[in-house]
PDB file of C-alpha atoms in Angstrom:
ATOM      1  CA  MET B 846     191.775  64.701  66.911  1.00  0.00           C
ATOM      2  CA  GLN B 847     193.557  62.479  64.428  1.00  0.00           C
ATOM      3  CA  PRO B 848     195.114  63.649  61.338  1.00  0.00           C
ATOM      4  CA  ASN B 849     193.890  62.292  57.971  1.00  0.00           C
ATOM      5  CA  LEU B 850     196.260  59.317  56.826  1.00  0.00           C
ATOM      6  CA  HIS B 851     196.681  58.576  53.276  1.00  0.00           C
ATOM      7  CA  VAL B 852     199.048  55.629  51.980  1.00  0.00           C
ATOM      8  CA  ILE B 853     200.549  56.726  48.698  1.00  0.00           C
ATOM      9  CA  ASP B 854     202.127  54.217  46.130  1.00  0.00           C
ATOM     10  CA  ILE B 855     201.047  50.965  47.190  1.00  0.00           C
ATOM     11  CA  GLN B 856     203.562  47.917  46.731  1.00  0.00           C
ATOM     12  CA  PRO B 857     204.725  45.001  48.790  1.00  0.00           C
ATOM     13  CA  ARG B 858     206.425  46.965  51.390  1.00  0.00           C
ATOM     14  CA  THR B 859     206.990  46.785  55.340  1.00  0.00           C
ATOM     15  CA  VAL B 860     205.506  49.533  57.439  1.00  0.00           C
ATOM     16  CA  GLU B 861     208.967  50.139  58.583  1.00  0.00           C
ATOM     17  CA  GLN B 862     209.844  51.596  54.815  1.00  0.00           C
ATOM     18  CA  LEU B 863     206.877  53.912  54.801  1.00  0.00           C
ATOM     19  CA  ILE B 864     207.927  57.312  55.743  1.00  0.00           C
ATOM     20  CA  PRO B 865     205.315  59.472  57.787  1.00  0.00           C
ATOM     21  CA  VAL B 866     205.382  63.109  56.045  1.00  0.00           C
ATOM     22  CA  ARG B 867     203.363  66.235  56.358  1.00  0.00           C
ATOM     23  CA  TRP B 868     201.983  66.947  52.640  1.00  0.00           C
ATOM     24  CA  ASN B 869     199.590  69.622  51.656  1.00  0.00           C
ATOM     25  CA  GLY B 870     198.817  70.310  55.869  1.00  0.00           C
ATOM     26  CA  GLU B 871     197.934  66.378  56.341  1.00  0.00           C
ATOM     27  CA  PHE B 872     200.243  63.427  57.420  1.00  0.00           C
ATOM     28  CA  VAL B 873     201.053  61.181  54.476  1.00  0.00           C
ATOM     29  CA  PHE B 874     202.637  57.503  54.385  1.00  0.00           C
ATOM     30  CA  THR B 875     204.701  56.926  51.519  1.00  0.00           C
ATOM     31  CA  ASN B 876     208.149  55.349  50.673  1.00  0.00           C
ATOM     32  CA  SER B 877     211.362  57.231  50.135  1.00  0.00           C
ATOM     33  CA  SER B 878     211.306  57.072  46.459  1.00  0.00           C
ATOM     34  CA  PHE B 879     208.346  58.950  46.512  1.00  0.00           C
ATOM     35  CA  VAL B 880     209.753  61.552  48.844  1.00  0.00           C
ATOM     36  CA  GLU B 881     213.009  62.173  46.778  1.00  0.00           C
ATOM     37  CA  ASN B 882     210.709  62.876  43.869  1.00  0.00           C
ATOM     38  CA  GLN B 883     208.967  65.705  45.588  1.00  0.00           C
ATOM     39  CA  ILE B 884     212.401  67.146  46.530  1.00  0.00           C
TER      40      ILE B 884
END
């Protein structure tokens, strides 16, 4: 069973710069600036 994948804050970036994080029980791919804003 695959987790739901979402991509937040779409901007010209490479996949390596996207960080998979668990958010609301789902895996969310985001960038470091988004993660820092959530902390």
